[in-house]
């Protein structure tokens, strides 16, 4: 294999597909995994027009599915240089209203799906002597708005997992990055589970009205991965609010967030 190799879960749509195309444009061999074979075929056709590409059906709730992808990459491409654990779903709802079944659903995909990918590909990268694991979290893994407890908890765990891995795998020559975007236009709202209609509508509104699309985010994330950055926050306003949270006394930060929440609720009523 002359070109670098990347594997992306959830690569058939949204940010995963945008990242796949960005890597393909840069000359990478791109393998995407997804559970939607129809979208997978469409994405693969796009990628093959740009270079070497492959699609595997990959359910991140099954460790054997990720192992099968790793085995294919090793057998056919001699390994992999970058793995992007991107597959994820969305949720919204109050802590008292969001069901335990839905909690288990989102934890199994957003957190344990990433854990499975890290576990499987760490073994492969240790054997080959190098690699780069990129975990897609969210600004909601750093900043915690109301009525998003389940989503925030899974994304915060992905940030913690990534920080731990960055230290743990340094001696193995395995780099780690964690991506924390704010809302951007994508199909994430299709997967959202909400405890009530208002929470569902609010999530869809935030996604649909976002200024940036998946292609723009993918370009920024690609550049940061190439630089080997650990924290990747592609939205400037996301970086600003994260700095405020770290620097301000919590009481002042909490008051600011409560004020922002009240403003959002007022705008919602006017809308």
mmCIF file of C-alpha atoms in Angstrom, residues 10 120 136 174 185 219 246:
data_model
loop_
_atom_site.group_PDB
_atom_site.id
_atom_site.type_symbol
_atom_site.label_atom_id
_atom_site.label_comp_id
_atom_site.label_asym_id
_atom_site.label_seq_id
_atom_site.Cartn_x
_atom_site.Cartn_y
_atom_site.Cartn_z
ATOM 1 C CA UNK A 10 -20.612 5.719 10.552
ATOM 2 C CA UNK A 120 -9.912 -3.616 18.602
ATOM 3 C CA UNK A 136 -15.665 11.897 17.694
ATOM 4 C CA UNK A 174 -0.198 5.568 18.878
ATOM 5 C CA UNK A 185 -25.966 20.744 9.562
ATOM 6 C CA UNK A 219 -12.177 20.073 6.361
ATOM 7 C CA UNK A 246 -12.362 26.618 32.481
#
